[in-house]
Amino acid sequence: MARNGKIARLPREIRDELNRRLQTGEQGGPLLAWLNSLPEVSAVLAREFGGIAISKQNLCEWRAGGFAEWSARQETLDQAR
């Protein structure tokens, strides 16, 4: 499924780092502070979302969707190895 939310439109490297941090149990507040402080994130938000920051709701939706897909893919890759 193609995702089109704020986090889905971020560069892959940032999404992968976010997913790794979610996987290790990092809490939402620090994750949001980190994401919203990155220049690359600010550029995407300014260009595509009127500069509105990534919210707790955006992160919750990513955790249930994009992160869940990433986790399943990682598990499949681990089993294949």
Tab-separated table of C-alpha atoms in Angstrom:
chain	number	residue	atom	x	y	z
A	1	MET	CA	0.000	0.000	0.000
A	2	ALA	CA	1.375	3.394	-0.964
A	3	ARG	CA	1.376	5.844	1.910
A	4	ASN	CA	1.024	9.580	1.397
A	5	GLY	CA	1.099	11.175	4.854
A	6	LYS	CA	3.727	13.482	6.283
A	7	ILE	CA	6.077	10.759	7.475
A	8	ALA	CA	5.632	8.676	4.319
A	9	ARG	CA	6.877	11.606	2.231
A	10	LEU	CA	10.098	11.992	4.183
A	11	PRO	CA	13.381	10.707	2.723
A	12	ARG	CA	13.826	6.971	3.148
A	13	GLU	CA	16.892	7.382	5.371
A	14	ILE	CA	14.866	9.395	7.871
A	15	ARG	CA	11.949	6.951	7.794
A	16	ASP	CA	14.334	4.038	8.342
A	17	GLU	CA	15.946	5.798	11.311
A	18	LEU	CA	12.510	6.573	12.740
A	19	ASN	CA	11.509	2.930	12.347
A	20	ARG	CA	14.670	1.743	14.106
A	21	ARG	CA	13.979	4.156	16.964
A	22	LEU	CA	10.374	2.977	17.216
A	23	GLN	CA	11.601	-0.615	17.219
A	24	THR	CA	13.836	0.084	20.228
A	25	GLY	CA	10.937	1.662	22.113
A	26	GLU	CA	11.842	5.348	21.906
A	27	GLN	CA	8.952	7.481	23.117
A	28	GLY	CA	6.844	9.778	20.933
A	29	GLY	CA	7.824	13.117	22.470
A	30	PRO	CA	11.557	12.793	21.810
A	31	LEU	CA	10.877	11.308	18.372
A	32	LEU	CA	8.682	14.246	17.389
A	33	ALA	CA	11.257	16.736	18.673
A	34	TRP	CA	13.976	14.973	16.671
A	35	LEU	CA	11.920	14.721	13.477
A	36	ASN	CA	10.649	18.287	13.532
A	37	SER	CA	14.178	19.633	14.147
A	38	LEU	CA	15.648	18.084	10.974
A	39	PRO	CA	16.160	20.493	8.054
A	40	GLU	CA	15.115	17.830	5.539
A	41	VAL	CA	11.836	17.337	7.398
A	42	SER	CA	11.222	21.089	7.579
A	43	ALA	CA	11.737	21.336	3.826
A	44	VAL	CA	9.194	18.587	3.069
A	45	LEU	CA	6.689	20.039	5.517
A	46	ALA	CA	7.075	23.530	4.049
A	47	ARG	CA	6.768	22.309	0.467
A	48	GLU	CA	3.897	19.858	0.890
A	49	PHE	CA	2.062	20.644	4.139
A	50	GLY	CA	2.205	24.407	4.629
A	51	GLY	CA	4.966	24.076	7.202
A	52	ILE	CA	2.729	22.295	9.730
A	53	ALA	CA	4.862	20.117	12.019
A	54	ILE	CA	4.558	16.364	12.370
A	55	SER	CA	2.077	15.728	15.177
A	56	LYS	CA	1.476	12.990	17.711
A	57	GLN	CA	-1.441	11.835	15.537
A	58	ASN	CA	0.837	11.594	12.474
A	59	LEU	CA	3.263	9.476	14.481
A	60	CYS	CA	0.466	7.223	15.797
A	61	GLU	CA	-0.790	6.658	12.252
A	62	TRP	CA	2.733	5.882	11.045
A	63	ARG	CA	3.270	3.437	13.901
A	64	ALA	CA	0.084	1.555	12.934
A	65	GLY	CA	0.779	1.642	9.187
A	66	GLY	CA	4.223	2.351	7.773
A	67	PHE	CA	6.136	1.107	10.799
A	68	ALA	CA	4.038	-2.063	11.006
A	69	GLU	CA	4.776	-2.789	7.329
A	70	TRP	CA	8.481	-2.078	7.848
A	71	SER	CA	8.568	-4.395	10.883
A	72	ALA	CA	6.915	-7.215	8.962
A	73	ARG	CA	9.368	-6.746	6.087
A	74	GLN	CA	12.320	-6.827	8.510
A	75	GLU	CA	11.023	-10.043	10.068
A	76	THR	CA	10.678	-11.640	6.634
A	77	LEU	CA	14.234	-10.596	5.727
A	78	ASP	CA	15.560	-11.963	9.009
A	79	GLN	CA	13.856	-15.313	8.387
A	80	ALA	CA	15.251	-15.439	4.851
A	81	ARG	CA	18.786	-15.039	6.194
